[in-house]
Coordinates of C-alpha atoms in Angstrom, one line a residue:
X2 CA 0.0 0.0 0.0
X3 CA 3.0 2.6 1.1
X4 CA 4.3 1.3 -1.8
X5 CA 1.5 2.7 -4.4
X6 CA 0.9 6.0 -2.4
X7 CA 4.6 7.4 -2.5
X8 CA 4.7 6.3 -5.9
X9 CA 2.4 9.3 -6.5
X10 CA 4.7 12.3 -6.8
X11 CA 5.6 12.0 -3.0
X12 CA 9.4 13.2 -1.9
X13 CA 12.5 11.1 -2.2
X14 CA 13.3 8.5 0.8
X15 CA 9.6 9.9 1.8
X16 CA 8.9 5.8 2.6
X17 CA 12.2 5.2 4.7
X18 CA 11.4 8.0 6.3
X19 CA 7.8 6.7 7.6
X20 CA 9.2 3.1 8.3
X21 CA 12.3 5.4 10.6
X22 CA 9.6 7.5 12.3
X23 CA 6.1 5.7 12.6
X24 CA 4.3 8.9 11.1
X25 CA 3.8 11.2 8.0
X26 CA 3.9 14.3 10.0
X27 CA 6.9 15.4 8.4
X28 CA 4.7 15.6 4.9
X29 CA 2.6 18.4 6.5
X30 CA 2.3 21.4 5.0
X31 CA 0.6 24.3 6.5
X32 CA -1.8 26.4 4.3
X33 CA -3.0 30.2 4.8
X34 CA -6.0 29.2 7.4
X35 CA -3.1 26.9 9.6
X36 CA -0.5 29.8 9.2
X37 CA -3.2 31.9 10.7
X38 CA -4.3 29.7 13.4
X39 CA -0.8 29.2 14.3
X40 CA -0.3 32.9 14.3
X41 CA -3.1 33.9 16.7
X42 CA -2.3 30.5 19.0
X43 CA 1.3 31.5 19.5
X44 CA 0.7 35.0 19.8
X45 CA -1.9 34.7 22.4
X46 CA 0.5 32.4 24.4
X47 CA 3.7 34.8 23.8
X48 CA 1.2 37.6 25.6
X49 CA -0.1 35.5 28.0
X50 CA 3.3 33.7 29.5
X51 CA 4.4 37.8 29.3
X52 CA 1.9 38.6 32.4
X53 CA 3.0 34.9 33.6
X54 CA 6.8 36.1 33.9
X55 CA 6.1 39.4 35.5
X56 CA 4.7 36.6 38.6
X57 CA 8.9 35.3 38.8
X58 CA 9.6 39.6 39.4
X59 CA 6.9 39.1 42.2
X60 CA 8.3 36.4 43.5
X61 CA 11.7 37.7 43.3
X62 CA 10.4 40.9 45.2
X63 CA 9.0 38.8 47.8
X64 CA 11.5 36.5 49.1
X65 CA 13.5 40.2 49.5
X66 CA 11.3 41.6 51.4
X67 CA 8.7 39.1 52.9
X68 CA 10.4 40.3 56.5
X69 CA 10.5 43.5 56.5
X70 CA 8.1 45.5 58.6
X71 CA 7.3 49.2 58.3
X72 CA 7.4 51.1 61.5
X73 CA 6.0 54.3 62.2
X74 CA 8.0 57.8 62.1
X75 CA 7.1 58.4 65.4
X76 CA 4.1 58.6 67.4
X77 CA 1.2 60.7 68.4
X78 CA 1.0 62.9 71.5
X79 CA -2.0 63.6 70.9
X80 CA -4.6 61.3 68.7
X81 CA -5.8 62.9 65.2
X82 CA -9.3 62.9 64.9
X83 CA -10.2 60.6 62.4
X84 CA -13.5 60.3 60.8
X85 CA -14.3 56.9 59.6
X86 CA -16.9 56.0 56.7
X87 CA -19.1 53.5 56.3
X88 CA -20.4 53.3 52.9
X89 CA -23.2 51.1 51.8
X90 CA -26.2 50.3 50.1
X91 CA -28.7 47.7 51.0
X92 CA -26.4 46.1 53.6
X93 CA -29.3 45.1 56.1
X94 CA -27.6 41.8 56.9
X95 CA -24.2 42.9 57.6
X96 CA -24.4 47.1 57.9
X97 CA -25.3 47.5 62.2
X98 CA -22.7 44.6 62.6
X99 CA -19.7 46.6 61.3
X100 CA -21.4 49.5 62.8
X101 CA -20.9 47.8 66.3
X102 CA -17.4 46.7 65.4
X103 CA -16.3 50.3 64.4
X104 CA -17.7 52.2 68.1
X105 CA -15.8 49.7 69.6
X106 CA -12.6 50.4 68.8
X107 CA -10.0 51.4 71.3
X108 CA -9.8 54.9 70.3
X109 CA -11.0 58.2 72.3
X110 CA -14.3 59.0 71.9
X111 CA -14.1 62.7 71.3
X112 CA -11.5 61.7 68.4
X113 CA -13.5 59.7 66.7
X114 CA -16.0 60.7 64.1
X115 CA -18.4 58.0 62.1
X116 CA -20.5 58.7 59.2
X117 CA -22.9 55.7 58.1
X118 CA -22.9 56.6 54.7
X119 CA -26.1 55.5 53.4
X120 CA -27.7 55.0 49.6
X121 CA -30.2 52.5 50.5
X122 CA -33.7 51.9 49.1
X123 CA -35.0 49.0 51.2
X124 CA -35.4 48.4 55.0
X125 CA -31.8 49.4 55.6
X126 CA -32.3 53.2 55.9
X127 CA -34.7 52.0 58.7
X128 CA -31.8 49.2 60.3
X129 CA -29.3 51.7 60.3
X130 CA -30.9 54.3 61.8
X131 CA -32.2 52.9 64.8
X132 CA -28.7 51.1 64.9
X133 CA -26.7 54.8 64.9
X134 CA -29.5 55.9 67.4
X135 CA -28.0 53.6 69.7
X136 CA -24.8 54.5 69.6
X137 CA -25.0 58.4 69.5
X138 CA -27.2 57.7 73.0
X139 CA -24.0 55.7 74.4
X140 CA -22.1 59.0 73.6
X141 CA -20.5 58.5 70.0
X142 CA -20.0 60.9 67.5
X143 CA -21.7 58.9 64.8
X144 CA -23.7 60.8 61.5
X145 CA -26.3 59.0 59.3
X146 CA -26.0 60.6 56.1
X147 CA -28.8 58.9 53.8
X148 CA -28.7 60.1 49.9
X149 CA -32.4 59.8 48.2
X150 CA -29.9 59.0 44.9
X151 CA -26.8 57.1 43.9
X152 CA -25.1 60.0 42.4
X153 CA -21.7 58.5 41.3
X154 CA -22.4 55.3 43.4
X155 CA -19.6 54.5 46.1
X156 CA -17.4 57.6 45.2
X157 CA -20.3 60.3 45.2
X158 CA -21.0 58.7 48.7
X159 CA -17.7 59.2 50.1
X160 CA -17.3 62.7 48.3
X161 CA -21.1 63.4 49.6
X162 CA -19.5 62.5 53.0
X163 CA -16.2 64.6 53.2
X164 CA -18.4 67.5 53.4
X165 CA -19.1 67.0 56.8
X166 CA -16.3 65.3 58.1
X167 CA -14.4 65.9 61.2
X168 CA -11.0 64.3 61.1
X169 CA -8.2 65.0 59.0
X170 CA -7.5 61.2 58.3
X171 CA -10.3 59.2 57.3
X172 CA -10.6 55.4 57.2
X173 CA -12.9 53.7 55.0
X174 CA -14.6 50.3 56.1
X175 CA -17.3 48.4 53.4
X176 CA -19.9 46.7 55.0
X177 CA -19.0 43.4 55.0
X178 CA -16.0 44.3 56.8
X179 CA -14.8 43.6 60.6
X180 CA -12.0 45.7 61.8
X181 CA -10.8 44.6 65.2
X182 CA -10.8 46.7 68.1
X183 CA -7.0 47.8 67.7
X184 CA -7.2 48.8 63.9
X185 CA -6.7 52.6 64.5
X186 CA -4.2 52.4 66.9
X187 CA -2.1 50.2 65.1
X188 CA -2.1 52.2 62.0
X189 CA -2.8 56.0 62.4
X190 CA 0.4 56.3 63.8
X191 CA 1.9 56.4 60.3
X192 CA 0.8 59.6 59.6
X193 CA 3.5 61.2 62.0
X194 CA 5.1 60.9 58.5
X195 CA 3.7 63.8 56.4
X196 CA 4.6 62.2 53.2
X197 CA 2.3 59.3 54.0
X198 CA -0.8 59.5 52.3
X199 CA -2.5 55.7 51.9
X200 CA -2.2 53.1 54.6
X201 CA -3.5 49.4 53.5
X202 CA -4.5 47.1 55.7
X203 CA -4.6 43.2 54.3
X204 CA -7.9 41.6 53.9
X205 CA -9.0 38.3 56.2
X206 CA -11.9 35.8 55.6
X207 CA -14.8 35.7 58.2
X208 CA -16.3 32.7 56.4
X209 CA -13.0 31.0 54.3
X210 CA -14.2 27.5 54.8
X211 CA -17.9 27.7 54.0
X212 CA -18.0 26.2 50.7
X213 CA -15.4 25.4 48.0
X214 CA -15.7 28.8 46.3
X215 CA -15.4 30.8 49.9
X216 CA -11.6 28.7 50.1
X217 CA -11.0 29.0 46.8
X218 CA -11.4 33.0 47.1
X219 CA -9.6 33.4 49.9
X220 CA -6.6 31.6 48.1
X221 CA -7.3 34.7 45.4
X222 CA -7.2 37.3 47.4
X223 CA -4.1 36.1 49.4
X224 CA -2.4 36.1 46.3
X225 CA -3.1 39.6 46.0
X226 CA -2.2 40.9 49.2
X227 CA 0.7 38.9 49.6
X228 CA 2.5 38.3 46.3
X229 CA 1.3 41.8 44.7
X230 CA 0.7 44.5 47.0
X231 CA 3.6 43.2 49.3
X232 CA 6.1 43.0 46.5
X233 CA 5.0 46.5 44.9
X234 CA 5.1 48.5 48.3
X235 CA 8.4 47.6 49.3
X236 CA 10.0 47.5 46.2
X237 CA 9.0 51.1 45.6
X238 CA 6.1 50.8 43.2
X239 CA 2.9 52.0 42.5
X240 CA 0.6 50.4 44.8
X241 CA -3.2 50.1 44.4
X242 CA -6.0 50.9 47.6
X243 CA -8.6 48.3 47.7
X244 CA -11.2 50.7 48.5
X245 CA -11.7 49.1 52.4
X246 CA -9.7 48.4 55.3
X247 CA -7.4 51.2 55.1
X248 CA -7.3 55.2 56.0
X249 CA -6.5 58.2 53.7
X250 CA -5.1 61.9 54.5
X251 CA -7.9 64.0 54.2
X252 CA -4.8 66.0 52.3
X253 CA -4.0 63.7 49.9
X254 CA -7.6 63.0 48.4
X255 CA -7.7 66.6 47.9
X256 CA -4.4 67.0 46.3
X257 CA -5.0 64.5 43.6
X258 CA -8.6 65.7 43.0
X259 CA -11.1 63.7 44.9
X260 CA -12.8 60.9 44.6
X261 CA -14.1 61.1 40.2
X262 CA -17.0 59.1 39.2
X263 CA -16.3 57.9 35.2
X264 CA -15.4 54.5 36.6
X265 CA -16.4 52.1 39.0
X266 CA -13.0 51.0 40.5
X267 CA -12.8 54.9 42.0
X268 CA -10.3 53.4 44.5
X269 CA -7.2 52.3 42.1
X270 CA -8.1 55.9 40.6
X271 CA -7.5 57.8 43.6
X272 CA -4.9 55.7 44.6
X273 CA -2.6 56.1 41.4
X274 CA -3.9 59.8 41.1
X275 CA -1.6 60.2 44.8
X276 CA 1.1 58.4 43.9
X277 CA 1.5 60.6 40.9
X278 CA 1.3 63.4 43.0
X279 CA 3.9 62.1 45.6
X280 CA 2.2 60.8 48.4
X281 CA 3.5 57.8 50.0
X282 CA 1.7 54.5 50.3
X283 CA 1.7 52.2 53.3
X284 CA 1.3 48.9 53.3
X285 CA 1.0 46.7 56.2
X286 CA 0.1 42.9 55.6
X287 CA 0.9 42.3 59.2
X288 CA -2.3 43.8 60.1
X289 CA -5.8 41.8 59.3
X290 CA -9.0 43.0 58.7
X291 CA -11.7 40.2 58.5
X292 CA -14.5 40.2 56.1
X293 CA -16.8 38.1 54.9
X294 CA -16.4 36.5 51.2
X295 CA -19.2 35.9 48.6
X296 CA -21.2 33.2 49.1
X297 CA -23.0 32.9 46.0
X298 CA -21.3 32.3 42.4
X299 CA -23.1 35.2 40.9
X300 CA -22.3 37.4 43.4
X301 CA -19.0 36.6 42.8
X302 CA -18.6 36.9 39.2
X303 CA -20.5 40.1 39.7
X304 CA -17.8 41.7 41.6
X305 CA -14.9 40.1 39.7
X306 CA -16.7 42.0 36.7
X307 CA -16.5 45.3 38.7
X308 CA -13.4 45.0 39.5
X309 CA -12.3 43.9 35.8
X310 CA -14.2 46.6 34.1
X311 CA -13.5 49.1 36.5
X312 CA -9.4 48.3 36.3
X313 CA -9.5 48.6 32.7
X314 CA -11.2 52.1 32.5
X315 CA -8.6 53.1 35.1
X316 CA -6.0 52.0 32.2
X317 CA -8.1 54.1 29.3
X318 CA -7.9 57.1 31.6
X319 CA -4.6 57.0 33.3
X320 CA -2.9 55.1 31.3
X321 CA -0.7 58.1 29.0
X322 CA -0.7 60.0 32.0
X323 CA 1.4 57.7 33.7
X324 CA 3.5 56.4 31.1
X325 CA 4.7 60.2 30.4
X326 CA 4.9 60.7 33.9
X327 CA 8.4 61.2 35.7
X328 CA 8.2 58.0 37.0
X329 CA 11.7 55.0 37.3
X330 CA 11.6 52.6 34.4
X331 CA 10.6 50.0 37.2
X332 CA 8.1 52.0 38.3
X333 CA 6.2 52.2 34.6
X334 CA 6.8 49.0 33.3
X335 CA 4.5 47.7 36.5
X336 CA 2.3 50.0 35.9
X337 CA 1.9 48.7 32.3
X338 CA 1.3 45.4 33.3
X339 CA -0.7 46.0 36.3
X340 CA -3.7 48.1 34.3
X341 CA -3.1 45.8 31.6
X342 CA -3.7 42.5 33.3
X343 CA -7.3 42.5 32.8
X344 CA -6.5 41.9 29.2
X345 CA -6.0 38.6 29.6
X346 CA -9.2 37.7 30.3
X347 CA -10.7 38.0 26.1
X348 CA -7.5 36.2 25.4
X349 CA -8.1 33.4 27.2
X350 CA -11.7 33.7 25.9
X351 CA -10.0 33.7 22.1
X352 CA -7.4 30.7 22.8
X353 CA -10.3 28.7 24.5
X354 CA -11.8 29.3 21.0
X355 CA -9.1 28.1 18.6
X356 CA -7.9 25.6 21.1
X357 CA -9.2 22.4 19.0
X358 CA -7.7 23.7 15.6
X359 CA -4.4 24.4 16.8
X360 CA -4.2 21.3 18.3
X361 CA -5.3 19.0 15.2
X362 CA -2.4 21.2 13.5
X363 CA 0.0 21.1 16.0
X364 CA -0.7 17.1 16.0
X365 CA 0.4 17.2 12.4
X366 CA 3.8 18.8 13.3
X367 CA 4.6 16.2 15.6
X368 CA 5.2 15.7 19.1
X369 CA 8.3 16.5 19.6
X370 CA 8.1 19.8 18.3
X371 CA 4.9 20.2 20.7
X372 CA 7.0 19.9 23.4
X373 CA 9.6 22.2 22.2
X374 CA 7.1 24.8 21.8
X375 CA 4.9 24.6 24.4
X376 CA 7.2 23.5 27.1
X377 CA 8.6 27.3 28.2
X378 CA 4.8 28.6 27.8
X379 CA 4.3 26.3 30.3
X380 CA 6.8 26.8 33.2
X381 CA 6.3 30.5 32.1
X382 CA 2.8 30.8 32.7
X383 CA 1.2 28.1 34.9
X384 CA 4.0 26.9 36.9
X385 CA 4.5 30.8 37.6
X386 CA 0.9 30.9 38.7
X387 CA 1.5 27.9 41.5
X388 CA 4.3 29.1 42.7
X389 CA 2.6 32.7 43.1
X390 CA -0.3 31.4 45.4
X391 CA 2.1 28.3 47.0
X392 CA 4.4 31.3 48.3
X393 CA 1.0 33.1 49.7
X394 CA -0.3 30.3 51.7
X395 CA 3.5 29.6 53.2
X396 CA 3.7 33.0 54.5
X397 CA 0.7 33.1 56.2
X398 CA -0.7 29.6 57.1
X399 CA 0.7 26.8 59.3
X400 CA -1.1 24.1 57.4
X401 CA -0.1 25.6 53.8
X402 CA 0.3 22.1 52.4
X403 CA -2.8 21.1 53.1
X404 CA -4.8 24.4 51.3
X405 CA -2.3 24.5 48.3
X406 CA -4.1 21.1 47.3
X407 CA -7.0 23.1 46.0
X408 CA -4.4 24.6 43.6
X409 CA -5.6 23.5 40.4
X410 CA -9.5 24.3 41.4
X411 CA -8.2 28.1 41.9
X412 CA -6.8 27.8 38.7
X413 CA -9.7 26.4 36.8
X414 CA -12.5 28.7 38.6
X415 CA -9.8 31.7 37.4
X416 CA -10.6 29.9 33.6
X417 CA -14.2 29.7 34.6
X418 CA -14.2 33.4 35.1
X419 CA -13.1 34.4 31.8
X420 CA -15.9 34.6 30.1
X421 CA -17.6 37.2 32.3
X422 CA -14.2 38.9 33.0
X423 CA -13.5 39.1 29.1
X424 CA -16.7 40.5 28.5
X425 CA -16.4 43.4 31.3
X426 CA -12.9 44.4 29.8
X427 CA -14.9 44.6 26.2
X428 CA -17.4 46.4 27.6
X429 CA -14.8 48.8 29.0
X430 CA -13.1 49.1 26.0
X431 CA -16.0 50.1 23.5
X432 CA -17.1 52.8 26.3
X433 CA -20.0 50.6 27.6
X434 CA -20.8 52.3 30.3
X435 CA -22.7 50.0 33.7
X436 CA -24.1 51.3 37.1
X437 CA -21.9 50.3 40.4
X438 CA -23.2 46.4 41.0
X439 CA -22.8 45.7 45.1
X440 CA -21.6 42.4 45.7
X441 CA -24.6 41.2 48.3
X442 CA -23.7 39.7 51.6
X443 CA -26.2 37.8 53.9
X444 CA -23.8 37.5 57.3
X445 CA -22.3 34.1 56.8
X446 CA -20.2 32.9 59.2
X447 CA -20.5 29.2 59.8
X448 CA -21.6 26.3 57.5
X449 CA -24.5 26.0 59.2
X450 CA -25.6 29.7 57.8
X451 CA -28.2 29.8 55.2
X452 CA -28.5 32.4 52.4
X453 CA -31.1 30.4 50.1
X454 CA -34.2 32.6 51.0
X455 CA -32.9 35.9 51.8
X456 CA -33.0 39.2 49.7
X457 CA -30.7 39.8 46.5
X458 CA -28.8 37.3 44.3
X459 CA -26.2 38.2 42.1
X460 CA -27.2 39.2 38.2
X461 CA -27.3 35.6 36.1
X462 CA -27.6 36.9 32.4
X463 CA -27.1 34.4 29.7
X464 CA -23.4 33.5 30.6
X465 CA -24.0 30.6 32.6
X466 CA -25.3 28.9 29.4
X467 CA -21.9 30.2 27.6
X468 CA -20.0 28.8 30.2
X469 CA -21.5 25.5 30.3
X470 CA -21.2 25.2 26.3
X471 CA -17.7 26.0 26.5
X472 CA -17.2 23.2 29.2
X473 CA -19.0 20.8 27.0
X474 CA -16.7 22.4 23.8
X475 CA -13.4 20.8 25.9
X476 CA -15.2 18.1 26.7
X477 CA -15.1 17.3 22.7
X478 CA -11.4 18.4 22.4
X479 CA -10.5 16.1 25.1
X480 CA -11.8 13.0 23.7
X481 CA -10.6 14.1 19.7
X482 CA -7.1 14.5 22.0
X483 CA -7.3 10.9 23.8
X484 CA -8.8 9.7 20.2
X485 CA -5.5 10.6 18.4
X486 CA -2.9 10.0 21.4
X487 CA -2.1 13.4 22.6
X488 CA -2.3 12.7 26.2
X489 CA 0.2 15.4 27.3
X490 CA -2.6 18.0 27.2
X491 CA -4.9 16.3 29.2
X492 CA -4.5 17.8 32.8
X493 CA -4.5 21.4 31.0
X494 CA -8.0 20.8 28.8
X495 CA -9.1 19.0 32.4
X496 CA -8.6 22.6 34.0
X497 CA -10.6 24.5 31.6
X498 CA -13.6 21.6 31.7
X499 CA -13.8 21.5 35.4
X500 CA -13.8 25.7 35.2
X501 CA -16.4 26.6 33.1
X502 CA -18.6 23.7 34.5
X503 CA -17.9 24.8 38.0
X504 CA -18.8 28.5 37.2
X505 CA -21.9 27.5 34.9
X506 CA -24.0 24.9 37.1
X507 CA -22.9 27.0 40.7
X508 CA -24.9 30.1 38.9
X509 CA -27.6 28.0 37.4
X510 CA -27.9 26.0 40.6
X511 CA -27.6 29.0 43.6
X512 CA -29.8 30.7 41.3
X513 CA -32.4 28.0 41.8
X514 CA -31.9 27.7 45.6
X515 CA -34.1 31.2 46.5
X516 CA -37.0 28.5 45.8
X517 CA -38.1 27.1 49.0
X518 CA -38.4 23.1 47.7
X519 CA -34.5 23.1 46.4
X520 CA -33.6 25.2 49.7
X521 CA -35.0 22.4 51.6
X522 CA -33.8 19.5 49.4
X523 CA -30.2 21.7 49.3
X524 CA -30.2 21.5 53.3
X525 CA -31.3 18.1 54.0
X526 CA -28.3 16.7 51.4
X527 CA -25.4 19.1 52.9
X528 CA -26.7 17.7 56.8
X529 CA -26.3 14.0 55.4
X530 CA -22.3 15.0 54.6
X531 CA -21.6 16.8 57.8

C-alpha cells in the first residue's frame, strides 16, 4: 500500500522515512488558514506567559522583602481625629454589625467621628438608623448621612460625606468588613510621616471555609495581598488601595482631586492619582482585617466584573498619564502590566476558541516539536501561577500544604471566570458604560448559615449557558485528544472543563436555591455529609 501511495509524486526516501519515524507528519504542509491559526495561537501564548513572567519579578520581590516590617516615624502625643466611613447600600444583613465593630474600637471617643454613609432603598435606611440611634445615645459621634440617589455610586458617597467630616484622616470600612478593636491604633500612627498619604491594611476571611468557592477566594485574594501588593510596596512601586480596610489623608484626596465618578474601580483611581502626585503609600500585611467573602457564584462573578471593568477604564484614563509621567523605568513598566492585566481575560476567551484547531495542526507537526514549543509557555505561565499562590499560603498559614491542594480548582475557577471577565474588559473598552453592582452579603459565618431565602442574588444573564457550552466544547477536544494520542494535554484541557462547568451549574444552581423546595432539598443533602 506505502508502496503505491509514494509512488504518487511524493518526496524522495519519503517511505524510509515513515518506516524510521512511525508517522507522515513530516509531509505536513501548513496552508494560509493553519498559518493563521498558528499565528493567533502563538501570539496569544507569547502575551499571555508575558503577564506569567512578570509573577517570577513578584516572587523575586517577595522573598527580598517578605520580613520587612514598616514602623511608624514616630508617634502621636495627641490622637488625630479621624472620621471613619461606612459606605453602603442595601447592607441590612451585615451594615449594624460593622457598625458595632467600628464604636468599639479602642480609640478616644471625642477623636473619633463616624458617618454611616447610606444609599439605601429597602429596610436598611430603617436598620441603620435605629442602629446609629444607639450609639449616639451611648455618647459616639456617629452621623447617618442617607442620599435619596446614587449620584456617582460608592465615590459620590464618600465625596457626599467629606463634606461633613471631622478628622483630618479618614478610614474607610465596606460593609461586609470587621475591623478589630485595635485597627486605628495600630495604623494612624503612620501619619506622624507627612509624606504618608494611603495606609492598607490586608484583607482576612470571616467565612474561608464555608463552601469550596469561599476557600478557593480566599486563596485569590491572598495572592493579591501577599505576592502583589507586598512586593509593589516595598519595592517602591505603585501600589493600588482596595477601597476598604485602610485610611486616607484628608490632604492627599484633595491633592490629587477627589474621589471622580467615570469609573467604577474609584479606588485604584485615587490611589494612582496620589502616587502621581507624591504621596506615599503604606502597606501593612501584618495587620488583618476580617471580612466576609461571597457566598453565592453570581455574586461573585459580579464583583470580579466590577473590579475587571472598573481596572480597565482606570487603564483608558490613566494610562498616557502615567506612562509620560516622571516615573523610574521600574516603576512604569509595572504600571503597564498592572492596568493591563485585565487583558488577559478576552484572550483566554480567544485561545479557548481556537484551542481544537491548533491542536489537530500542531498534532500534524509532531510531538516533539509540541513539546519544544509549548514547554517554556508552560513553566512561564502556569507553573508561575502555582508558585505565586504556594508562596501566599506559606507565608501566612501553618497548614499551607494542606490548602495548596486546591491549587488547580483556583486555577480552573480563574478559567471559569473568563468569560464574564472578558466581556467586562470589552465592555470597557467600546465605552459601555454599567451602574456600580454591590456584591450582596447575607452574614455568613459558619456552614450551618443559610442564604437560600434571603434578599438579593447576584445578576445571572445568559453566561451561565456560555460557560456551560464551553465546558462541554473541551469536553469534545479532550476526547478528539485521547482519540489521536495526545495525552500530554490532558491535565491542561481537564482545567478548563472543570472551570467553566464549576462556574456554569454554581450560577444556574444557587440561582435555583431562593426557591423554598431546592432550599430544603439543598439542606437536607449538605446535613447527610456533615
Amino acid at each position: 500500500m506505502f508502496n503505491s501511495l509514494f509512488s504518487n509524486g511524493l518526496p524522495p526516501g519519503s517511505y524510509e522515512k515513515f518506516m524510521e519515524t512511525g508517522n507522515l507528519s513530516f509531509l505536513y504542509q501548513p496552508d494560509w488558514f493553519d498559518l493563521t491559526i498558528l499565528i493567533i495561537y502563538f501570539g496569544v501564548l507569547s502575551l499571555l506567559s508575558l503577564y506569567g513572567l512578570r509573577r517570577y519579578y513578584y516572587l523575586h520581590l517577595f522573598r527580598k522583602y517578605k520580613h520587612v516590617r514598616i514602623k511608624p516615624q514616630a508617634h502621636f502625643d495627641e490622637l488625630p481625629m479621624v472620621t471613619v466611613q461606612l459606605p453602603m447600600y442595601n447592607e441590612m444583613y451585615v451594615g449594624p454589625r460593622l457598625l458595632n465593630a467600628v464604636c468599639q474600637m479602642e480609640y478616644p471617643k471625642d477623636r473619633l467621628h463616624i458617618q454611616v454613609l447610606d444609599d439605601s432603598t429597602d429596610e436598611t435606611t430603617e436598620i441603620m438608623s435605629g442602629a446609629v440611634k444607639y450609639w449616639v445615645d451611648r455618647g459616639y459621634m456617629v452621623e447617618y448621612v442617607h442620599r435619596t440617589n446614587r449620584h456617582g455610586y460608592k465615590a459620590g458617597a464618600l465625596e457626599n460625606g467629606l463634606k461633613t467630616a471631622k478628622g483630618d484622616i479618614v478610614a474607610i470600612f465596606d460593609a461586609d468588613f470587621i475591623p478589630h478593636s485595635d485597627f486605628l491604633q495600630r495604623t494612624v500612627h503612620h501619619f506622624t510621616n507627612p509624606e504618608v498619604g494611603i495606609v492598607q491594611t490586608r484583607w482576612a476571611h470571616l467565612n474561608q471555609d464555608y463552601s469550596l468557592l469561599t476557600r478557593c477566594q480566599s486563596i485569590l485574594l491572598d495572592g493579591h495581598f501577599m505576592m502583589e501588593s507586598l512586593p509593589r510596596s516595598r519595592g517602591g512601586l505603585f501600589v493600588n488601595f482596595n477601597g476598604t480596610a485602610g485610611l486616607w489623608r484628608r490632604q492627599a484626596i484633595e491633592a490629587a482631586g477627589g474621589w471622580h465618578h467615570e469609573t467604577i474601580t474609584e479606588d485604584l483611581d485615587l490611589s494612582l492619582r496620589a502616587q502621581l502626585k507624591g504621596w506615599k503609600f503604606v502597606y501593612l500585611p501584618e495587620i488583618e482585617c476580617p471580612a466576609e467573602l461571597p457566598v453565592e457564584m453570581n455574586a461573585f462573578k459580579n464583583q470580579q466584573n466590577r473590579w475587571a471593568k472598573g481596572s480597565t477604564q482606570v487603564c483608558l484614563k490613566l494610562f498616557t498619564t502615567l506612562m509620560k509621567a516622571g516615573l523610574p523605568r521600574p516603576v512604569k513598566t509595572e504600571l503597564f502590566f498592572h492596568l493591563t492585566a485585565n487583558f488577559t481575560y478576552p484572550l483566554m476567551v480567544l485561545l479557548s476558541l481556537i484551542l481544537l484547531p491548533a491542536i489537530i495542526i500542531r498534532f500534524h507537526q509532531g510531538l516533539a516539536e509540541m513539546l519544544l514549543l509549548d514547554l517554556p509557555i508552560f513553566v512561564a505561565s502556569t507553573l508561575s501561577v502555582a508558585l505565586f499562590y504556594i508562596h501566599s499560603q506559606k507565608a501566612l498559614y501553618p497548614d499551607w500544604k494542606e490548602r495548596v491542594r486546591l491549587l488547580p480548582m483556583v486555577m480552573a475557577l480563574g478559567i471559569g471566570l473568563t468569560v464574564t471577565n472578558g466581556k467586562a474588559v470589552m465592555e470597557a473598552l467600546l465605552g459601555i458604560r454599567s451602574s456600580f453592582v454591590r456584591t450582596p452579603k447575607y452574614h455568613v459565618m459558619n456552614r450551618t448559615d443559610n442564604w437560600f431565602r434571603k434578599k438579593y442574588r447576584g445578576k445571572l444573564g445568559i453566561y451561565p449557558v456560555l460557560e456551560i457550552a464551553l465546558g462541554v466544547y473541551f469536553c469534545w477536544i479532550t476526547l478528539y485528544c485521547l482519540t489521536i494520542g495526545n495525552l500530554g494535554v490532558f491535565p491542561f484541557l481537564l482545567l478548563f472543563i472543570v472551570g467553566y462547568f464549576y462556574t456554569g451549574f454554581s450560577s444556574l444552581f444557587h440561582n435555583l436555591l431562593k426557591f423554598p423546595f431546592v432550599d430544603l432539598g439543598w439542606r437536607r443533602l449538605r446535613a447527610m455529609f456533615n
